[in-house]
C-alpha positions as a Markdown table, in Angstrom:
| # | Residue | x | y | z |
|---|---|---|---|---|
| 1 | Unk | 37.8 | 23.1 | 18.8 |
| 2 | Unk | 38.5 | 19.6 | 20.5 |
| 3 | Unk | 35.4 | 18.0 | 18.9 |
| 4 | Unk | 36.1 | 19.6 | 15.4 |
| 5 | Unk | 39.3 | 18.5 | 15.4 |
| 6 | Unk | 37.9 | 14.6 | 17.0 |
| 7 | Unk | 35.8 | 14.8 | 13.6 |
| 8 | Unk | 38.5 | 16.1 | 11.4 |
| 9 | Unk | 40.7 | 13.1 | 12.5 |
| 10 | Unk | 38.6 | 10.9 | 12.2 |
| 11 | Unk | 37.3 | 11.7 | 8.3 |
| 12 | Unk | 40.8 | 11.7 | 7.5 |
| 13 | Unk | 42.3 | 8.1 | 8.5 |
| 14 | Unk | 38.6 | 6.7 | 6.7 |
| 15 | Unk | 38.9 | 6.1 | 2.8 |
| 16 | Unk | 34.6 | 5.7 | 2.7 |
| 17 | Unk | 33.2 | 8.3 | 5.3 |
| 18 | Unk | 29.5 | 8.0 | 6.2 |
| 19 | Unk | 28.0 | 9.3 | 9.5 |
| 20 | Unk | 27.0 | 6.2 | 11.1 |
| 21 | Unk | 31.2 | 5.4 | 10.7 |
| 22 | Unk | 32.1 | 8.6 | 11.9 |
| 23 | Unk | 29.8 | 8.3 | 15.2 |
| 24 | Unk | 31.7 | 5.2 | 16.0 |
| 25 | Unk | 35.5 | 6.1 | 15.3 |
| 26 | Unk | 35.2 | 9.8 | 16.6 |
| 27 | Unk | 33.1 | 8.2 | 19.9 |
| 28 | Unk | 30.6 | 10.9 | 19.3 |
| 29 | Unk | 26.5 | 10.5 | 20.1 |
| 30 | Unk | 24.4 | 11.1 | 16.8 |
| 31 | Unk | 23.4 | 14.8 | 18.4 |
| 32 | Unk | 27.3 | 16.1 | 18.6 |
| 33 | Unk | 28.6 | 14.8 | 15.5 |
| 34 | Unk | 25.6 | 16.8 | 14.0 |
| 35 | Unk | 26.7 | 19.9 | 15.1 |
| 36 | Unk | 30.4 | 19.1 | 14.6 |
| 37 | Unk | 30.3 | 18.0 | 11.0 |
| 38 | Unk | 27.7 | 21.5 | 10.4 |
| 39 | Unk | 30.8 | 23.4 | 11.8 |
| 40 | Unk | 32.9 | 21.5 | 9.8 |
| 41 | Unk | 30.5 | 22.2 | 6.3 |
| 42 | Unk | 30.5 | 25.6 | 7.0 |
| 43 | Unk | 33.6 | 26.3 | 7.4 |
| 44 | Unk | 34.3 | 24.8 | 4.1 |
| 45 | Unk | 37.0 | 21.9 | 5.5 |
| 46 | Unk | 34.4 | 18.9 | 5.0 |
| 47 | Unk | 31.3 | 18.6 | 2.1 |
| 48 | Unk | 28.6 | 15.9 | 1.9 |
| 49 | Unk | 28.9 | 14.4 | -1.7 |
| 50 | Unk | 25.4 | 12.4 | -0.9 |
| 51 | Unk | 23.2 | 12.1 | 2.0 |
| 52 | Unk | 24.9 | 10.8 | 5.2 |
| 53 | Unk | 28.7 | 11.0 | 2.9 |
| 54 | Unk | 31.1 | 12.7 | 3.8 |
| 55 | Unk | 35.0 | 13.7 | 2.6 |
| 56 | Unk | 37.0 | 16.5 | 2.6 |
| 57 | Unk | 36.7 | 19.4 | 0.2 |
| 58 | Unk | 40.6 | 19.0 | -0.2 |
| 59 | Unk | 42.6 | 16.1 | -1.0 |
| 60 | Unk | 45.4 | 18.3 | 0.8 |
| 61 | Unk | 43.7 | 19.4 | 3.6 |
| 62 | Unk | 42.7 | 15.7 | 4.6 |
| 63 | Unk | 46.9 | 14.4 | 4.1 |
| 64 | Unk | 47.8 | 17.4 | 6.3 |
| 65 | Unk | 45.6 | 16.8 | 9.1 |
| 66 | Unk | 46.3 | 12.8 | 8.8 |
| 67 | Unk | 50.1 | 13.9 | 8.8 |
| 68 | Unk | 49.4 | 16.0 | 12.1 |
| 69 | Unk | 48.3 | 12.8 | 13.8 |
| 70 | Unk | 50.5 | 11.2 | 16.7 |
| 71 | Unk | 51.7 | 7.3 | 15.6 |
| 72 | Unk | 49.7 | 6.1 | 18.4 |
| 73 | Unk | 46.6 | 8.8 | 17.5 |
| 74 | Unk | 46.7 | 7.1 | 13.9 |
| 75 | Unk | 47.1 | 3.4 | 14.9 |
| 76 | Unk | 44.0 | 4.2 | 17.1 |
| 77 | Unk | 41.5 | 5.8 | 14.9 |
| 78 | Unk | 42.6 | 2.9 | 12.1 |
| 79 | Unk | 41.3 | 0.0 | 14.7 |
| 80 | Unk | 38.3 | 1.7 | 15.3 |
| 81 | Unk | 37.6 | 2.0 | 11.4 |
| 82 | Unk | 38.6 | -1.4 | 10.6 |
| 83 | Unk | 36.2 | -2.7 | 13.3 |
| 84 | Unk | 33.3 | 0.2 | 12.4 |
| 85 | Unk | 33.5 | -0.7 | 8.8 |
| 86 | Unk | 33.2 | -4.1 | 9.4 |
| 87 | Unk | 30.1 | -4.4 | 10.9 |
| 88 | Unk | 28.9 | -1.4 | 9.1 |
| 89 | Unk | 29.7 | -1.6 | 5.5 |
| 90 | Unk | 31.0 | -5.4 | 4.9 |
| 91 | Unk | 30.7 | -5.0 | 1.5 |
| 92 | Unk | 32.9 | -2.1 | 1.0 |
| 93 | Unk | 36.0 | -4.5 | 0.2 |
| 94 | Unk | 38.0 | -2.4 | -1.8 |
| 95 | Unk | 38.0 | 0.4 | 1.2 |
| 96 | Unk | 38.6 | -2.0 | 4.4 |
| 97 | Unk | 41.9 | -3.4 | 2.6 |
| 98 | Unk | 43.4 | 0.1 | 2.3 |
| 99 | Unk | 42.6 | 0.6 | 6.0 |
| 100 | Unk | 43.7 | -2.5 | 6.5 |
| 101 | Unk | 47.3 | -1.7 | 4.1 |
| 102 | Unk | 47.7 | 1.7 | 6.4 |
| 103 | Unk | 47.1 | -0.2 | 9.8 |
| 104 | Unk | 49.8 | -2.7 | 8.4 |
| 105 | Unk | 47.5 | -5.8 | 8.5 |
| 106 | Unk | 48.9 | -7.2 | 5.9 |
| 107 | Unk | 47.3 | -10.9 | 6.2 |
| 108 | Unk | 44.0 | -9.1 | 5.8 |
| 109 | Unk | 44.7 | -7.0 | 2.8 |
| 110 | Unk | 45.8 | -10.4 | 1.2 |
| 111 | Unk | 42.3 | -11.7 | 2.3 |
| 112 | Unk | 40.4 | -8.8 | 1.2 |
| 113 | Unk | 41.4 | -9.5 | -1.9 |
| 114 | Unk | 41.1 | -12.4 | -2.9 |
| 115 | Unk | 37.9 | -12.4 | -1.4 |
| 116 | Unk | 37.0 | -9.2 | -3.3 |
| 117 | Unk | 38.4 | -8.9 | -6.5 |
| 118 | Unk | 35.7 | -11.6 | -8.0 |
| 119 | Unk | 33.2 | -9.7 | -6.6 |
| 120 | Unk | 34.4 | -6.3 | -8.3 |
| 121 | Unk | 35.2 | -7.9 | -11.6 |
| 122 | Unk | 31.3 | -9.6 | -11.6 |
| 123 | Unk | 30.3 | -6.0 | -10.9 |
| 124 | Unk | 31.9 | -4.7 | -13.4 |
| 125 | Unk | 33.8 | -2.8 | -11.2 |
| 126 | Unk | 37.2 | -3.3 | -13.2 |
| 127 | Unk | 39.7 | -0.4 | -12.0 |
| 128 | Unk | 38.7 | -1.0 | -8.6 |
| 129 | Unk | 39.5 | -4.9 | -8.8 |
| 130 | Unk | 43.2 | -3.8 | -10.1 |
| 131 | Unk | 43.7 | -1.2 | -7.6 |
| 132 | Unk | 43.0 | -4.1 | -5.0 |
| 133 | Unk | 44.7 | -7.2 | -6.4 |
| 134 | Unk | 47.9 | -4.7 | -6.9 |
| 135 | Unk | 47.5 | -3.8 | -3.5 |
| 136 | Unk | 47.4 | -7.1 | -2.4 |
| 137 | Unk | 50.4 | -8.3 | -4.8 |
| 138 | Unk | 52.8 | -6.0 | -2.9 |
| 139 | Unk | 52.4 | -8.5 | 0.3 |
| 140 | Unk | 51.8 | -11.4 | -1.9 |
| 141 | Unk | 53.6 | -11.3 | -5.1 |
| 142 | Unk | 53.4 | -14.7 | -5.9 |
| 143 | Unk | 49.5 | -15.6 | -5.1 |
| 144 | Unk | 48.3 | -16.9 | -7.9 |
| 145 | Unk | 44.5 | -15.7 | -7.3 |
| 146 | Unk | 45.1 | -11.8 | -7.2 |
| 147 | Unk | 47.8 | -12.1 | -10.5 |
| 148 | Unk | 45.1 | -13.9 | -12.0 |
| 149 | Unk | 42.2 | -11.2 | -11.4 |
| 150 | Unk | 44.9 | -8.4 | -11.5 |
| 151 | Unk | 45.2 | -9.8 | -15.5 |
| 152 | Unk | 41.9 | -9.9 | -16.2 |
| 153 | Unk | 41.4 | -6.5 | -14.5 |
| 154 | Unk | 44.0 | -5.2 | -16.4 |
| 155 | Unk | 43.2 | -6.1 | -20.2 |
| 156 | Unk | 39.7 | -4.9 | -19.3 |
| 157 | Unk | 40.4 | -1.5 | -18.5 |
| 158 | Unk | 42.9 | -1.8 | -21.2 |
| 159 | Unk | 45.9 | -1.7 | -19.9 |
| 160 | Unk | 47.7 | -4.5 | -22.2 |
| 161 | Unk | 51.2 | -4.1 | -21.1 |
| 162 | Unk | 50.5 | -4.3 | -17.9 |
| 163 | Unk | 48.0 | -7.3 | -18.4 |
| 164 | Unk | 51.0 | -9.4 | -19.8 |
| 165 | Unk | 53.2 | -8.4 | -16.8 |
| 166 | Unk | 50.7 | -10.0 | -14.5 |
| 167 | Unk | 50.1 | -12.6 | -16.8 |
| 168 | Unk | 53.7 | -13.8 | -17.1 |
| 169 | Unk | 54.1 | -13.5 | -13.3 |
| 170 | Unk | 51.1 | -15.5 | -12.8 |
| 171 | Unk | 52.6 | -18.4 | -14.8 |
| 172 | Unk | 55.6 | -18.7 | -12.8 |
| 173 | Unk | 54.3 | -18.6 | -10.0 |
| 174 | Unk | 52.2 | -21.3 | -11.4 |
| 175 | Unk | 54.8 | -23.9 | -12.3 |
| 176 | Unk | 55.4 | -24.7 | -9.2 |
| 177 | Unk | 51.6 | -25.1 | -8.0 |
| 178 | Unk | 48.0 | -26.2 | -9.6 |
| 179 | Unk | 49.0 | -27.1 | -13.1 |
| 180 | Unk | 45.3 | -25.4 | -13.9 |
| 181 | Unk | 46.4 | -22.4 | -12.6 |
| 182 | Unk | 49.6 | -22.6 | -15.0 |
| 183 | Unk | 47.1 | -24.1 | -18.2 |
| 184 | Unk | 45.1 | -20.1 | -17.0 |
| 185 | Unk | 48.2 | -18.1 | -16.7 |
| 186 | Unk | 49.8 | -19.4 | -19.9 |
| 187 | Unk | 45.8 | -19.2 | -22.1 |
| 188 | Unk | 46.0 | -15.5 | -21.1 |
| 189 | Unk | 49.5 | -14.6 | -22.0 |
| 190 | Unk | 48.6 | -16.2 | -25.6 |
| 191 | Unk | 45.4 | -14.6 | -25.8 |
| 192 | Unk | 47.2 | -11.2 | -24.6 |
| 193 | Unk | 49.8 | -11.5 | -27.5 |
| 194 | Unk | 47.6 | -12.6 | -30.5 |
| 195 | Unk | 45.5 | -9.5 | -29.5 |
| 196 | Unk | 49.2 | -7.3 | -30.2 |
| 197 | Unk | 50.0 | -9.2 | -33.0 |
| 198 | Unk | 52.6 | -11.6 | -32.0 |
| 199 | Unk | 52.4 | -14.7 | -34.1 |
| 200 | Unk | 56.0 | -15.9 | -33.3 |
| 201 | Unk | 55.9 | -15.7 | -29.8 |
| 202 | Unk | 52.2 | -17.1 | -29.6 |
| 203 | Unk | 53.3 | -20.2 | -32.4 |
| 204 | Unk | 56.9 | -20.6 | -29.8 |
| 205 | Unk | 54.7 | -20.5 | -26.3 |
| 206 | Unk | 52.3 | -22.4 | -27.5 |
């Protein structure tokens, strides 16, 4: 029905959905959504992963129903999270870019992040910090900030290839700026070789 499908929409533009988020971007009382989201349990379209969490029991049930969405339905229900989220959860960085990426606010993912991606590395959070300074690199692929996070994100989870992709990028992107930045950029693209074994091209950079 209209206020299933009100609920339904809304769950699937949000990437964190909680109930306070989803009384605000469906426009529902507290009372409603109740019932709604019950329906929506039941049914077996929506679960609650923890108290007051929601997200769909599908990852293919929740693209289908975003698909469904009119342009205007979509740009909508993005607004509405973006403002929701916020006030609501300010801390859920990583989340509000993405919205941010969808609703094509690109200035803000760029923001986001480098605002963020400290934050996620001090938490030990280090996948998420590279899923966000990447996001943030494909509007800014020269920012020296998110290449240097996104190479310390990267040889933390391991990933050493990609870790000396960013690292090179950072450099250039470097010479032309805060020669500290450059003196960082250049440390870790040593550091990233002499832990693969690359005596000649450490000895030559250096």
């Amino acid at each position: 029905d209209t206020s299933q499908r009100r609920v339904a929409d809304a769950a699937a533009v949000c990437q964190v959905t909680t109930f306070d988020l989803l009384t605000r971007v469906a426009g529902m009382d507290e009372v409603d959504l109740l019932v709604t989201l019950r329906s929506l349990v039941d049914r077996g379209l929506l679960v609650e992963i923890a108290a007051d969490r929601f997200q769909f029991r599908h990852a293919l049930v929740r693209d289908a129903v975003a698909a469904n969405l009119l342009g205007r339905e979509r740009r909508l229900l993005l607004e509405r999270a973006l403002a929701a989220m916020r006030d609501l959860m300010p801390d859920e960085v990583a989340a509000r870019a993405q919205l941010a990426a969808a609703a094509g606010r690109h200035d803000d993912v760029v923001r986001l992040a480098r605002d963020g991606v400290g934050t996620y590395l001090g938490r030990g959070s280090s996948f998420v910090a590279l899923r966000l300074a990447d996001l943030a690199l494909r509007e800014a692929p020269e920012d020296a900030v998110l290449l240097g996070a996104a190479t310390r994100a990267a040889w933390l989870v391991g990933l050493d290839h990609e870790a000396i992709g960013y690292a090179e990028r950072w450099a250039r992107a470097a010479e032309a700026g805060d020669p500290g930045d450059l003196v960082d950029a250049l440390s870790w693209w040593l550091r990233l070789m002499h832990e693969r074994d690359h005596p000649d091209l450490v000895a030559t950079r250096t």
